[in-house]
PDB file of C-alpha atoms in Angstrom:
ATOM      1  CA  MET A  37       8.026   1.041 -12.593  1.00 29.00           C
ATOM      2  CA  TRP A  38       9.863   4.141 -11.908  1.00 32.00           C
ATOM      3  CA  LEU A  39       7.020   5.708  -9.734  1.00 36.00           C
ATOM      4  CA  SER A  40       6.873   3.137  -7.177  1.00 40.00           C
ATOM      5  CA  PHE A  41       9.549   2.270  -4.539  1.00 47.00           C
ATOM      6  CA  SER A  42       7.873  -0.310  -2.392  1.00 54.00           C
ATOM      7  CA  GLY A  43       4.164  -0.725  -3.081  1.00 70.00           C
ATOM      8  CA  PHE A  44       2.171  -0.646   0.083  1.00 77.00           C
ATOM      9  CA  ALA A  45       5.185  -0.292   2.464  1.00 74.00           C
ATOM     10  CA  SER A  46       4.561   3.501   2.838  1.00 79.00           C
ATOM     11  CA  LEU A  47       0.925   3.083   3.773  1.00 82.00           C
ATOM     12  CA  PRO A  48       1.571   3.430   7.583  1.00 85.00           C
ATOM     13  CA  VAL A  49       3.539   6.548   7.148  1.00 83.00           C
ATOM     14  CA  ILE A  50       1.023   7.973   4.839  1.00 87.00           C
ATOM     15  CA  ARG A  51      -1.928   7.219   7.193  1.00 89.00           C
ATOM     16  CA  GLU A  52      -0.237   8.748  10.216  1.00 90.00           C
ATOM     17  CA  GLU A  53       0.656  11.955   8.386  1.00 89.00           C
ATOM     18  CA  LEU A  54      -2.577  12.549   6.100  1.00 90.00           C
ATOM     19  CA  VAL A  55      -5.378  10.893   8.192  1.00 92.00           C
ATOM     20  CA  VAL A  56      -4.149  11.055  11.874  1.00 92.00           C
ATOM     21  CA  ALA A  57      -1.722  14.037  12.291  1.00 93.00           C
ATOM     22  CA  ARG A  58      -3.199  16.565   9.462  1.00 93.00           C
ATOM     23  CA  ALA A  59      -6.545  15.171   8.934  1.00 93.00           C
ATOM     24  CA  VAL A  60      -6.641  16.033   5.189  1.00 93.00           C
ATOM     25  CA  ILE A  61      -7.899  12.805   4.059  1.00 94.00           C
ATOM     26  CA  THR A  62     -10.089  10.054   5.801  1.00 93.00           C
ATOM     27  CA  ASP A  63      -9.501   6.441   6.311  1.00 91.00           C
ATOM     28  CA  GLN A  64     -12.261   5.875   3.911  1.00 91.00           C
ATOM     29  CA  GLN A  65     -10.369   7.915   1.030  1.00 92.00           C
ATOM     30  CA  LEU A  66      -7.117   6.062   1.935  1.00 90.00           C
ATOM     31  CA  ASN A  67      -8.797   2.749   1.727  1.00 89.00           C
ATOM     32  CA  SER A  68     -10.365   3.689  -1.731  1.00 88.00           C
ATOM     33  CA  GLY A  69      -6.974   4.723  -3.051  1.00 86.00           C
ATOM     34  CA  SER A  70      -5.419   1.479  -1.789  1.00 85.00           C
ATOM     35  CA  ALA A  71      -8.194  -0.505  -3.216  1.00 83.00           C
ATOM     36  CA  ILE A  72      -8.218   1.089  -6.664  1.00 81.00           C
ATOM     37  CA  SER A  73      -4.449   1.079  -7.089  1.00 78.00           C
ATOM     38  CA  PRO A  74      -3.869  -2.503  -7.413  1.00 78.00           C
ATOM     39  CA  ALA A  75      -6.892  -2.766  -9.857  1.00 75.00           C
ATOM     40  CA  SER A  76      -5.380  -0.026 -12.019  1.00 73.00           C
ATOM     41  CA  PRO A  77      -2.315  -0.652 -14.283  1.00 70.00           C
ATOM     42  CA  GLY A  78       0.919   0.260 -13.017  1.00 70.00           C
ATOM     43  CA  PRO A  79       2.818  -0.151  -9.816  1.00 71.00           C
ATOM     44  CA  LEU A  80       1.037  -0.670  -6.419  1.00 68.00           C
ATOM     45  CA  GLY A  81       2.609   2.416  -4.944  1.00 72.00           C
ATOM     46  CA  LEU A  82       0.276   4.639  -6.935  1.00 81.00           C
ATOM     47  CA  TYR A  83      -2.235   4.707  -4.208  1.00 84.00           C
ATOM     48  CA  VAL A  84      -0.187   7.531  -2.840  1.00 86.00           C
ATOM     49  CA  VAL A  85      -1.024   9.597  -5.887  1.00 87.00           C
ATOM     50  CA  MET A  86      -4.781   9.020  -5.134  1.00 88.00           C
ATOM     51  CA  ALA A  87      -4.140  10.349  -1.720  1.00 90.00           C
ATOM     52  CA  GLY A  88      -2.387  13.330  -2.925  1.00 91.00           C
ATOM     53  CA  TYR A  89      -5.257  13.878  -5.232  1.00 92.00           C
ATOM     54  CA  PHE A  90      -7.812  13.374  -2.222  1.00 93.00           C
ATOM     55  CA  ALA A  91      -5.773  15.963  -0.310  1.00 93.00           C
ATOM     56  CA  ALA A  92      -5.075  18.637  -2.678  1.00 92.00           C
ATOM     57  CA  GLY A  93      -6.608  17.866  -6.092  1.00 93.00           C
ATOM     58  CA  TRP A  94      -4.595  17.544  -9.190  1.00 94.00           C
ATOM     59  CA  ALA A  95      -1.776  19.556  -7.628  1.00 95.00           C
ATOM     60  CA  GLY A  96      -1.467  17.204  -4.932  1.00 92.00           C
ATOM     61  CA  ALA A  97      -1.344  14.221  -7.285  1.00 90.00           C
ATOM     62  CA  LEU A  98       1.358  15.957  -9.367  1.00 92.00           C
ATOM     63  CA  VAL A  99       3.658  16.686  -6.221  1.00 91.00           C
ATOM     64  CA  VAL A 100       3.300  13.188  -5.128  1.00 87.00           C
ATOM     65  CA  VAL A 101       4.226  12.119  -8.665  1.00 85.00           C
ATOM     66  CA  LEU A 102       7.352  14.103  -8.522  1.00 86.00           C
ATOM     67  CA  ALA A 103       8.031  13.018  -4.858  1.00 83.00           C
ATOM     68  CA  LEU A 104       8.022   9.494  -5.884  1.00 78.00           C
ATOM     69  CA  ALA A 105      10.026   9.732  -9.084  1.00 78.00           C
ATOM     70  CA  SER A 106      12.901  11.725  -7.622  1.00 79.00           C
ATOM     71  CA  PRO A 107      14.285   9.454  -5.166  1.00 74.00           C
ATOM     72  CA  ALA A 108      14.017   6.429  -7.661  1.00 71.00           C
ATOM     73  CA  VAL A 109      16.196   8.387 -10.215  1.00 73.00           C
ATOM     74  CA  LEU A 110      18.792   9.429  -7.675  1.00 73.00           C
ATOM     75  CA  VAL A 111      19.027   6.061  -5.944  1.00 73.00           C
ATOM     76  CA  VAL A 112      20.088   4.147  -8.915  1.00 75.00           C
ATOM     77  CA  ALA A 113      23.409   5.833  -9.172  1.00 66.00           C
ATOM     78  CA  THR A 114      23.879   5.900  -5.432  1.00 67.00           C
ATOM     79  CA  VAL A 115      23.191   2.003  -5.107  1.00 72.00           C
ATOM     80  CA  ARG A 116      25.596   1.245  -7.968  1.00 71.00           C
ATOM     81  CA  LEU A 117      28.311   3.069  -6.049  1.00 65.00           C
ATOM     82  CA  VAL A 118      27.598   1.500  -2.621  1.00 68.00           C
ATOM     83  CA  LEU A 119      27.204  -2.027  -4.205  1.00 67.00           C
ATOM     84  CA  ARG A 120      30.678  -1.735  -5.731  1.00 70.00           C
ATOM     85  CA  GLN A 121      32.194  -1.253  -2.316  1.00 67.00           C
ATOM     86  CA  GLN A 122      29.981  -2.929   0.417  1.00 63.00           C
ATOM     87  CA  ALA A 123      27.322  -5.458  -0.656  1.00 65.00           C
ATOM     88  CA  ALA A 124      26.715  -7.131   2.642  1.00 67.00           C
ATOM     89  CA  PRO A 125      25.970  -3.961   4.760  1.00 69.00           C
ATOM     90  CA  VAL A 126      23.294  -2.842   2.048  1.00 68.00           C
ATOM     91  CA  ARG A 127      21.676  -6.450   1.945  1.00 70.00           C
ATOM     92  CA  GLY A 128      21.460  -6.332   5.808  1.00 76.00           C
ATOM     93  CA  ALA A 129      19.933  -2.818   5.637  1.00 75.00           C
ATOM     94  CA  CYS A 130      17.359  -3.959   3.121  1.00 73.00           C
ATOM     95  CA  SER A 131      16.461  -6.801   5.105  1.00 79.00           C
ATOM     96  CA  ALA A 132      15.779  -4.591   8.054  1.00 84.00           C
ATOM     97  CA  ILE A 133      13.807  -2.290   6.098  1.00 80.00           C
ATOM     98  CA  VAL A 134      11.602  -5.044   4.818  1.00 79.00           C
ATOM     99  CA  LEU A 135      11.083  -6.297   8.314  1.00 85.00           C
ATOM    100  CA  ALA A 136      10.172  -2.983   9.803  1.00 84.00           C
ATOM    101  CA  SER A 137       7.851  -2.380   6.784  1.00 80.00           C
ATOM    102  CA  CYS A 138       6.072  -5.724   7.601  1.00 82.00           C
ATOM    103  CA  VAL A 139       5.468  -4.657  11.146  1.00 84.00           C
ATOM    104  CA  LEU A 140       4.196  -1.148  10.235  1.00 82.00           C
ATOM    105  CA  MET A 141       2.000  -2.772   7.508  1.00 80.00           C
ATOM    106  CA  ALA A 142       0.455  -5.141  10.171  1.00 83.00           C
ATOM    107  CA  ALA A 143      -0.226  -2.319  12.549  1.00 84.00           C
ATOM    108  CA  THR A 144      -1.798   0.003  10.052  1.00 83.00           C
ATOM    109  CA  SER A 145      -3.878  -2.870   8.720  1.00 82.00           C
ATOM    110  CA  THR A 146      -5.524  -3.358  11.864  1.00 83.00           C
ATOM    111  CA  GLN A 147      -6.299   0.368  11.995  1.00 83.00           C
ATOM    112  CA  LEU A 148      -7.834   0.511   8.634  1.00 83.00           C
ATOM    113  CA  ALA A 149      -9.716  -2.908   8.987  1.00 83.00           C
ATOM    114  CA  ALA A 150     -12.756  -1.450  10.714  1.00 79.00           C
ATOM    115  CA  ASP A 151     -13.602   0.806   7.727  1.00 81.00           C
ATOM    116  CA  ALA A 152     -12.331  -1.559   5.132  1.00 81.00           C
ATOM    117  CA  ILE A 153     -14.363  -4.732   6.338  1.00 82.00           C
ATOM    118  CA  PRO A 154     -17.298  -3.329   8.537  1.00 84.00           C
ATOM    119  CA  THR A 155     -19.209  -6.463   8.838  1.00 86.00           C
ATOM    120  CA  TRP A 156     -18.589  -9.931  10.391  1.00 88.00           C
ATOM    121  CA  PRO A 157     -19.318 -11.864   7.095  1.00 89.00           C
ATOM    122  CA  LEU A 158     -16.705  -9.582   5.370  1.00 88.00           C
ATOM    123  CA  THR A 159     -14.283 -10.063   8.200  1.00 88.00           C
ATOM    124  CA  ALA A 160     -14.522 -13.952   7.838  1.00 91.00           C
ATOM    125  CA  LEU A 161     -14.137 -13.508   4.197  1.00 91.00           C
ATOM    126  CA  ALA A 162     -10.981 -11.512   4.812  1.00 89.00           C
ATOM    127  CA  LEU A 163      -9.606 -13.837   7.275  1.00 91.00           C
ATOM    128  CA  GLY A 164     -10.234 -16.729   5.214  1.00 93.00           C
ATOM    129  CA  GLY A 165      -8.414 -15.235   2.232  1.00 91.00           C
ATOM    130  CA  VAL A 166      -5.332 -14.326   4.603  1.00 89.00           C
ATOM    131  CA  VAL A 167      -5.443 -17.966   5.817  1.00 94.00           C
ATOM    132  CA  ALA A 168      -5.590 -19.308   2.161  1.00 93.00           C
ATOM    133  CA  LEU A 169      -2.843 -17.080   0.950  1.00 90.00           C
ATOM    134  CA  ALA A 170      -0.573 -18.065   3.908  1.00 90.00           C
ATOM    135  CA  SER A 171      -0.949 -21.760   3.298  1.00 92.00           C
ATOM    136  CA  GLY A 172       0.754 -21.215   0.189  1.00 90.00           C
ATOM    137  CA  ARG A 173      -1.440 -23.814  -1.607  1.00 93.00           C
ATOM    138  CA  VAL A 174      -4.011 -21.268  -2.954  1.00 92.00           C
ATOM    139  CA  PRO A 175      -2.936 -19.061  -5.771  1.00 91.00           C
ATOM    140  CA  PRO A 176      -3.390 -15.400  -5.122  1.00 89.00           C
ATOM    141  CA  VAL A 177      -5.655 -15.099  -8.350  1.00 90.00           C
ATOM    142  CA  VAL A 178      -8.032 -17.590  -6.852  1.00 92.00           C
ATOM    143  CA  VAL A 179      -8.471 -15.609  -3.587  1.00 91.00           C
ATOM    144  CA  ILE A 180      -8.956 -12.374  -5.489  1.00 89.00           C
ATOM    145  CA  LEU A 181     -11.568 -13.911  -7.687  1.00 92.00           C
ATOM    146  CA  ALA A 182     -13.390 -15.707  -4.952  1.00 92.00           C
ATOM    147  CA  SER A 183     -13.448 -12.509  -2.801  1.00 89.00           C
ATOM    148  CA  ALA A 184     -14.837 -10.449  -5.795  1.00 89.00           C
ATOM    149  CA  ALA A 185     -17.510 -12.955  -6.226  1.00 92.00           C
ATOM    150  CA  MET A 186     -18.491 -13.567  -2.566  1.00 91.00           C
ATOM    151  CA  GLY A 187     -17.899  -9.925  -1.265  1.00 85.00           C
ATOM    152  CA  PRO A 188     -20.959  -8.424  -2.921  1.00 86.00           C
ATOM    153  CA  LEU A 189     -23.059 -11.262  -1.675  1.00 87.00           C
ATOM    154  CA  LEU A 190     -21.933 -10.643   1.861  1.00 84.00           C
ATOM    155  CA  TRP A 191     -21.949  -6.839   1.825  1.00 78.00           C
ATOM    156  CA  ARG A 192     -25.009  -5.494   3.967  1.00 73.00           C
ATOM    157  CA  PRO A 193     -24.818  -1.630   4.400  1.00 69.00           C
TER     158      PRO A 193
END
């Protein structure tokens, strides 16, 4: 989709700017947006639009949509020009960006985990899902459905 540039890769930056540095949204609001986004039709990166909405209402959401769309529109022409001349450096840069995004996602996930999985049974469920996915033997849809079924049973406010 034209609104998403990399799914949840921007989550660390969004958290640092909106939760930590500016305190315009909370970790709970960011968790809500990132939980609702994959359940909604469209790209994963739309959680950023929800963060904009939590920060500044409909105007914030609109600004985020425009901010997400502008680079995608401009980068298509730029990448075509670059790929004609230097494909190897671009591939190397993309690999570095993916690696850096993974490290940032791991760091941010640990910071958001306390609010997202507040009890030990839910923590065990989350870790079980990670292990199941990492094994490569369990399809993601099975992990999602099992978590959706077990989560309400394990939740204790």
